[in-house]
Amino acid sequence: MKYAERMKRLGTESAFDVLVKAKSLEAKGMEVIHLEIGEPDFATPANICDAAIEAIRGGFTHYNPSPGYPDVREVVSDYINRTRGIKTNFRNVVITPGGKPIMFFTMLALVNEGEEVIFPNPGFPIYESIINFIGAKAVPIYLREENDYRLDVKELKSLVTPKTKLIIINSPQNPTGGVLTHNDLEEIAGIAVEKDVWILSDEIYSRIIYEAKFESVTQFPGALERTIILDGMSKTYAMTGWRLGYGVMEETLAAHVARLATNSTSCTASFSQIAMKEAITGPQEESDKMVAEFKKRRDVIVAGLNKIDGFTCKKPLGAFYAYPNITGTGWKSKDLADFILEKYGVAALSGTAFGSFGEGYMRFSYANSIENIQKALSKVDAAIAKIKQSA
Ligand SMILES: Cc1ncc(COP(=O)(O)O)c(C=O)c1O
């Protein structure tokens, strides 16, 4: 059998592969602590579940418009206006099954074959995968540890060519937890306006932020009309399995993206959208409590990782990932991740799962209990002691 050539260009998200491997080890009787997958371990708040159940009983079980229900899109645009200090309306919003389709749809709608897209490396692996899939050129921008994992705006400017169509930014960032500053964002907006390029601003972790303040690039002059904001329910409300996300963008692009939805997903589940309305407009205490708990866990895991021989770990300012430098172990990232999982039962990801510049790093998701994090830390410590002993 022969498959389409384009499939050779499509990558993947190895968190899902590691999850499968970890599950198979568990099936063989090994105890595994899961620090690989990027999803809150909390239950979806009860008020949101109740709204969905009521919606199902109330008949929200049929198709709805491809970009989503107008009143739910209105709730999203009000929320975005309030949290970013900008002016949008419901026609700027497209609701999708998770935030991920916004990456796919907007790149399909904007980027021609041979055009260039600048993306963060290390970064969410799906950006590079989609860029390659659509036949565009993937241009990585290095997020360096010494720059607190923020992109260097001078370097960004030097990477823009007449072929550049889109710049992808992600703050707070996966996998590093880095957060772009007010100045960074202002300069990024300036570059985009001057060079006439689009920005995909992945703001999925906008609410999971600690010492830093969340700001959106869209607040700066000229940026809003050339930016797609990607956000959603998955991380903020522990709703990864509900598949609820959205993009906010100028109206013509929104119409193109909605047409891509008509051609693929048709629409996002109707009762989910009713629950989304409740999530955004209802009480926010549960979500705030989750963030407070993540902060406690972050402090535990960062302190613990820094005590491990050969590891150093900066404090992430947002999201729920610790991203230690592991070069002091003398091991390659993927080999170390495999060893720790196979021999010690701790599932975490190699930095290289997030691009070539991830070599020398690992990602530990701290969306797990403090008890499990502490157990995992002592297992990793034992693994490294073993490595050092036999070196
Ligand atoms: C940076 C980033 N963007 C977007 C997503 C997509 O999330 P979802 O499709 O569940 O909304 C994720 C999920 O891990 C992510 O880490």
Coordinates of C-alpha atoms and ligand atoms in Angstrom, one line a residue:
M1 CA 0.0 0.0 0.0
K2 CA 1.2 3.5 -0.7
Y3 CA 0.4 6.6 1.4
A4 CA 0.4 10.2 0.5
E5 CA 3.8 11.9 0.4
R6 CA 2.7 14.6 2.7
M7 CA 2.4 12.1 5.6
K8 CA 6.2 11.9 5.7
R9 CA 6.2 15.6 6.7
L10 CA 3.7 15.3 9.6
G11 CA 5.3 15.0 13.0
T12 CA 3.7 14.2 16.3
E13 CA 3.5 15.0 20.0
S14 CA 5.7 12.5 21.8
A15 CA 3.9 13.0 25.2
F16 CA 1.3 10.7 23.8
D17 CA 3.9 8.1 22.7
V18 CA 5.5 8.2 26.2
L19 CA 2.1 7.8 27.8
V20 CA 1.5 4.7 25.7
K21 CA 4.9 3.3 26.7
A22 CA 4.3 4.1 30.4
K23 CA 0.9 2.4 30.3
S24 CA 2.4 -0.7 28.7
L25 CA 5.0 -0.8 31.6
E26 CA 2.2 -0.4 34.1
A27 CA 0.3 -3.3 32.4
K28 CA 3.4 -5.4 33.0
G29 CA 3.1 -4.6 36.7
M30 CA 5.5 -1.6 37.1
E31 CA 4.5 1.3 39.2
V32 CA 4.9 4.5 37.0
I33 CA 4.6 8.1 38.1
H34 CA 3.2 10.2 35.3
L35 CA 5.0 13.5 34.8
E36 CA 4.8 13.3 31.0
I37 CA 1.4 14.6 30.0
G38 CA 0.4 18.2 29.9
E39 CA -3.0 18.2 31.6
P40 CA -4.2 19.3 35.0
D41 CA -4.9 16.3 37.3
F42 CA -7.9 18.1 38.9
A43 CA -11.5 17.3 38.1
T44 CA -13.4 19.7 36.0
P45 CA -15.3 22.1 38.4
A46 CA -18.8 20.8 39.3
N47 CA -20.7 23.9 38.1
I48 CA -19.2 23.3 34.6
C49 CA -20.2 19.6 34.6
D50 CA -23.7 20.5 35.8
A51 CA -24.1 23.0 33.0
A52 CA -23.1 20.4 30.4
I53 CA -25.5 17.8 31.8
E54 CA -28.3 20.3 31.9
A55 CA -27.5 21.2 28.3
I56 CA -27.7 17.6 27.1
R57 CA -31.0 17.2 28.8
G58 CA -32.2 20.5 27.4
G59 CA -31.5 19.3 23.8
F60 CA -28.1 20.8 23.0
T61 CA -27.3 17.6 21.2
H62 CA -27.4 18.7 17.5
Y63 CA -25.2 20.5 15.1
N64 CA -24.5 24.2 15.7
P65 CA -22.9 26.9 13.5
S66 CA -19.3 26.0 12.4
P67 CA -17.7 28.9 14.3
G68 CA -19.8 28.2 17.4
Y69 CA -23.0 29.6 18.9
P70 CA -23.0 33.4 18.5
D71 CA -23.9 34.0 22.2
V72 CA -21.0 31.8 23.3
R73 CA -18.6 33.6 20.9
E74 CA -19.9 36.8 22.5
V75 CA -18.9 35.5 25.9
V76 CA -15.5 34.6 24.6
S77 CA -14.9 38.0 23.0
D78 CA -16.1 39.8 26.2
Y79 CA -13.6 37.7 28.2
I80 CA -10.8 38.4 25.7
N81 CA -11.5 42.2 25.7
R82 CA -11.5 42.2 29.5
T83 CA -8.3 40.2 30.0
R84 CA -6.3 41.7 27.1
G85 CA -7.6 45.3 27.1
I86 CA -8.6 45.1 23.5
K87 CA -11.8 45.5 21.4
T88 CA -13.2 42.4 19.6
N89 CA -16.7 41.2 18.9
F90 CA -18.2 37.7 18.4
R91 CA -17.4 37.7 14.6
N92 CA -13.7 37.6 15.5
V93 CA -14.2 34.4 17.5
V94 CA -14.1 30.8 16.2
I95 CA -14.7 28.0 18.7
T96 CA -13.0 24.8 17.9
P97 CA -12.6 21.3 19.5
G98 CA -9.5 22.4 21.6
G99 CA -7.0 25.1 20.8
K100 CA -5.0 22.8 18.5
P101 CA -7.2 23.1 15.4
I102 CA -6.6 26.9 15.5
M103 CA -2.9 26.2 14.8
F104 CA -3.9 23.9 11.9
F105 CA -6.7 26.0 10.5
T106 CA -4.9 29.4 10.7
M107 CA -1.7 28.1 9.1
L108 CA -3.8 26.4 6.3
A109 CA -5.6 29.7 5.7
L110 CA -2.6 32.0 5.8
V111 CA 0.6 30.3 4.7
N112 CA 1.5 29.3 1.2
E113 CA 4.0 26.5 0.3
G114 CA 7.5 27.9 0.4
E115 CA 6.7 30.7 2.8
E116 CA 8.5 30.9 6.1
V117 CA 7.1 30.5 9.6
I118 CA 9.2 31.4 12.7
F119 CA 8.5 29.2 15.7
P120 CA 9.9 28.8 19.2
N121 CA 12.4 26.0 19.7
P122 CA 12.2 24.4 22.2
G123 CA 8.4 24.7 21.7
F124 CA 5.1 22.9 21.4
P125 CA 6.0 20.2 18.7
I126 CA 2.8 20.6 16.7
Y127 CA 3.9 24.0 15.4
E128 CA 6.8 22.6 13.5
S129 CA 4.8 19.5 12.4
I130 CA 2.1 21.7 10.8
I131 CA 4.5 24.1 9.2
N132 CA 6.3 21.1 7.5
F133 CA 3.0 19.4 6.6
I134 CA 1.7 22.4 4.7
G135 CA 5.0 22.7 2.7
A136 CA 6.2 25.9 4.4
K137 CA 9.7 26.4 5.7
A138 CA 10.1 26.0 9.5
V139 CA 12.5 28.7 10.9
P140 CA 13.3 28.0 14.5
I141 CA 14.0 30.8 17.0
Y142 CA 16.2 29.6 19.9
L143 CA 14.8 30.1 23.4
R144 CA 17.9 30.2 25.5
E145 CA 18.2 29.4 29.2
E146 CA 20.4 32.4 29.8
N147 CA 17.6 34.6 28.4
D148 CA 15.1 33.0 30.8
Y149 CA 13.7 31.1 27.8
R150 CA 12.4 34.2 26.2
L151 CA 13.1 34.8 22.5
D152 CA 15.7 37.4 21.7
V153 CA 14.0 40.2 19.8
K154 CA 17.1 41.2 17.8
E155 CA 17.5 37.6 16.7
L156 CA 13.8 37.5 15.7
K157 CA 14.3 40.6 13.6
S158 CA 17.3 39.0 11.8
L159 CA 15.3 35.9 11.0
V160 CA 12.5 37.8 9.2
T161 CA 12.9 37.7 5.4
P162 CA 10.6 38.8 2.6
K163 CA 9.2 35.2 2.7
T164 CA 8.2 35.3 6.3
K165 CA 4.4 35.0 6.7
L166 CA 3.9 34.2 10.3
I167 CA 5.7 34.4 13.7
I168 CA 4.5 32.0 16.4
I169 CA 4.9 33.0 20.1
N170 CA 3.8 31.2 23.2
S171 CA 3.7 32.8 26.6
P172 CA 3.6 31.4 29.3
Q173 CA 5.6 28.8 27.4
N174 CA 5.5 25.0 27.0
P175 CA 8.0 23.4 27.8
T176 CA 10.1 26.0 29.6
G177 CA 7.6 28.0 31.6
G178 CA 9.2 31.2 30.2
V179 CA 7.1 34.4 30.0
L180 CA 7.6 37.2 27.5
T181 CA 7.9 40.7 29.1
H182 CA 6.0 43.8 28.2
N183 CA 9.0 45.1 26.3
D184 CA 9.5 41.8 24.4
L185 CA 5.9 41.9 23.3
E186 CA 6.0 45.5 22.3
E187 CA 9.1 44.8 20.2
I188 CA 7.6 41.7 18.6
A189 CA 4.5 43.7 17.7
G190 CA 6.7 46.4 16.2
I191 CA 8.6 43.9 14.1
A192 CA 5.4 42.3 12.8
V193 CA 3.9 45.7 11.8
E194 CA 7.1 46.9 10.2
K195 CA 7.7 43.6 8.3
D196 CA 4.0 43.1 7.6
V197 CA 3.8 39.5 9.0
W198 CA 1.1 37.7 11.0
I199 CA 1.5 36.6 14.6
L200 CA 0.0 33.4 16.1
S201 CA 0.0 34.1 19.9
D202 CA -0.6 30.9 21.8
E203 CA -2.0 32.1 25.1
I204 CA -3.3 28.7 26.3
Y205 CA -1.5 29.1 29.6
S206 CA -2.5 32.8 30.1
R207 CA -4.2 32.0 33.5
I208 CA -1.5 29.7 34.8
I209 CA 1.1 32.2 35.7
Y210 CA 2.9 32.9 39.0
E211 CA 5.2 35.9 39.8
A212 CA 4.9 37.4 36.3
K213 CA 1.9 39.2 34.9
F214 CA 0.2 37.9 31.7
E215 CA 0.2 40.3 28.8
S216 CA -0.9 39.8 25.2
V217 CA 0.9 41.1 22.2
T218 CA -2.5 42.3 20.8
Q219 CA -2.4 45.3 23.2
F220 CA 0.2 47.1 21.1
P221 CA -0.5 49.4 18.1
G222 CA -1.2 47.6 14.9
A223 CA -0.9 44.1 16.4
L224 CA -4.5 43.1 16.9
E225 CA -5.4 43.0 13.2
R226 CA -2.5 40.8 12.4
T227 CA -2.7 38.5 15.4
I228 CA -4.5 35.3 16.1
I229 CA -5.0 34.7 19.8
L230 CA -5.2 31.0 20.6
D231 CA -6.7 30.1 24.0
G232 CA -9.2 27.6 25.4
M233 CA -10.6 25.7 28.3
S234 CA -8.2 22.7 28.5
K235 CA -5.7 24.0 31.0
T236 CA -7.5 26.8 32.9
Y237 CA -10.5 24.7 33.8
A238 CA -9.1 21.2 33.7
M239 CA -11.2 20.4 30.6
T240 CA -8.7 18.7 28.3
G241 CA -11.1 15.9 27.3
W242 CA -14.0 18.3 26.5
R243 CA -12.1 19.6 23.5
L244 CA -12.9 23.3 23.8
G245 CA -10.7 26.0 22.5
Y246 CA -10.9 29.1 20.3
G247 CA -9.1 31.6 18.2
V248 CA -9.7 35.3 18.0
M249 CA -8.7 37.0 14.7
E250 CA -9.8 39.5 12.1
E251 CA -13.2 38.8 10.5
T252 CA -12.1 37.6 7.1
L253 CA -9.6 35.2 8.5
A254 CA -12.3 34.0 11.0
A255 CA -14.6 33.3 8.0
H256 CA -11.9 31.2 6.3
V257 CA -11.2 29.3 9.6
A258 CA -14.9 28.7 10.0
R259 CA -15.0 27.3 6.5
L260 CA -12.1 25.0 7.3
A261 CA -14.1 23.8 10.3
T262 CA -17.2 23.2 8.1
N263 CA -14.9 21.0 5.9
S264 CA -13.5 19.0 8.7
T265 CA -15.1 19.0 12.2
S266 CA -18.4 20.7 11.2
C267 CA -18.6 22.3 14.6
T268 CA -17.6 21.9 18.2
A269 CA -19.9 19.9 20.5
S270 CA -23.1 21.9 21.3
F271 CA -23.4 21.0 25.0
S272 CA -19.7 21.6 25.5
Q273 CA -20.2 25.2 24.4
I274 CA -22.9 25.7 27.0
A275 CA -20.5 24.4 29.6
M276 CA -17.9 26.8 28.2
K277 CA -20.2 29.7 28.8
E278 CA -20.6 28.6 32.5
A279 CA -16.8 28.2 32.8
I280 CA -16.1 31.7 31.7
T281 CA -18.9 33.5 33.4
G282 CA -19.4 31.4 36.5
P283 CA -17.3 31.4 39.7
Q284 CA -13.6 31.3 39.2
E285 CA -12.5 30.0 42.6
E286 CA -11.8 26.4 41.5
S287 CA -9.5 27.6 38.7
D288 CA -7.7 30.0 41.0
K289 CA -7.2 27.2 43.6
M290 CA -5.6 25.0 40.9
V291 CA -3.1 27.7 40.1
A292 CA -2.2 28.2 43.8
E293 CA -1.7 24.4 44.0
F294 CA 0.5 24.4 40.9
K295 CA 2.6 27.1 42.4
K296 CA 3.2 25.0 45.6
R297 CA 4.1 22.0 43.4
R298 CA 6.4 24.0 41.3
D299 CA 8.4 25.1 44.3
V300 CA 8.7 21.5 45.5
I301 CA 9.8 20.1 42.1
V302 CA 12.2 22.9 41.3
A303 CA 13.9 22.6 44.7
G304 CA 14.1 18.9 44.4
L305 CA 15.5 18.9 40.9
N306 CA 18.2 21.4 41.9
K307 CA 19.3 18.9 44.5
I308 CA 19.9 16.1 42.0
D309 CA 23.5 15.7 40.9
G310 CA 23.9 17.0 37.3
F311 CA 20.6 18.8 37.2
T312 CA 20.0 22.6 37.4
C313 CA 16.5 24.0 37.1
K314 CA 15.3 27.6 36.7
K315 CA 12.0 28.6 38.3
P316 CA 9.3 28.6 35.6
L317 CA 7.1 31.7 35.8
G318 CA 4.0 30.0 34.2
A319 CA 2.4 26.8 32.9
F320 CA 3.0 23.6 34.8
Y321 CA 6.3 22.2 33.6
A322 CA 9.8 22.1 35.1
Y323 CA 12.5 22.2 32.5
P324 CA 15.8 21.2 34.1
N325 CA 19.2 21.4 32.3
I326 CA 20.6 17.9 32.6
T327 CA 23.9 18.3 30.9
G328 CA 25.7 17.7 34.2
T329 CA 24.6 14.0 34.0
G330 CA 26.7 13.5 30.8
W331 CA 23.7 11.8 29.2
K332 CA 21.7 12.7 26.1
S333 CA 18.1 13.8 27.0
K334 CA 16.2 11.0 25.2
D335 CA 18.5 8.3 26.7
L336 CA 18.0 9.7 30.2
A337 CA 14.2 10.0 29.8
D338 CA 14.1 6.3 28.5
F339 CA 16.3 5.1 31.4
I340 CA 14.3 6.9 34.1
L341 CA 11.1 5.5 32.7
E342 CA 12.2 2.0 32.0
K343 CA 14.3 1.4 35.1
Y344 CA 12.8 3.7 37.7
G345 CA 9.2 4.2 36.6
V346 CA 9.2 8.0 36.2
A347 CA 7.6 9.1 32.9
A348 CA 8.9 12.5 31.7
L349 CA 9.9 13.9 28.4
S350 CA 13.2 14.5 26.6
G351 CA 13.8 18.2 25.8
T352 CA 14.3 17.0 22.2
A353 CA 10.6 16.2 22.1
F354 CA 10.2 20.0 21.8
G355 CA 12.7 20.5 19.0
S356 CA 16.5 20.2 18.4
F357 CA 17.4 23.0 20.8
G358 CA 15.9 20.9 23.6
E359 CA 19.0 18.6 23.8
G360 CA 20.4 18.9 27.3
Y361 CA 17.0 19.3 28.9
M362 CA 14.0 17.4 30.2
R363 CA 10.4 18.3 30.8
F364 CA 8.7 17.2 34.0
S365 CA 5.0 18.1 34.2
Y366 CA 4.0 19.0 37.8
A367 CA 0.3 18.3 37.2
N368 CA 0.6 15.6 39.8
S369 CA 0.3 15.5 43.6
I370 CA 3.1 16.7 45.8
E371 CA 3.3 13.2 47.2
N372 CA 3.9 11.7 43.7
I373 CA 6.3 14.5 42.8
Q374 CA 8.4 13.8 45.9
K375 CA 8.4 10.1 45.1
A376 CA 9.4 10.8 41.5
L377 CA 12.2 13.1 42.7
S378 CA 13.7 10.4 44.9
K379 CA 13.5 7.9 42.1
V380 CA 15.2 10.3 39.6
D381 CA 17.9 10.9 42.3
A382 CA 18.4 7.2 42.7
A383 CA 18.7 6.8 38.9
I384 CA 21.3 9.5 38.6
A385 CA 23.3 8.1 41.6
K386 CA 23.3 4.8 39.8
I387 CA 24.6 6.4 36.6
K388 CA 27.3 8.3 38.5
Q389 CA 28.3 5.2 40.3
S390 CA 28.8 3.2 37.1
A391 CA 30.5 6.0 35.3
Ligands
LIG1 C1 1.4 25.4 24.0 C2 0.1 24.7 23.8 N1 -0.8 25.2 23.0 C3 -1.9 24.5 22.7 C4 -2.2 23.4 23.3 C5 -3.5 22.7 22.9 O1 -4.4 22.4 23.9 P1 -5.9 22.0 23.5 O2 -6.0 21.5 22.1 O3 -6.2 20.9 24.5 O4 -6.7 23.2 23.7 C6 -1.3 22.8 24.2 C7 -1.6 21.5 24.9 O5 -0.8 20.8 25.4 C8 -0.1 23.5 24.5 O6 0.8 23.0 25.4

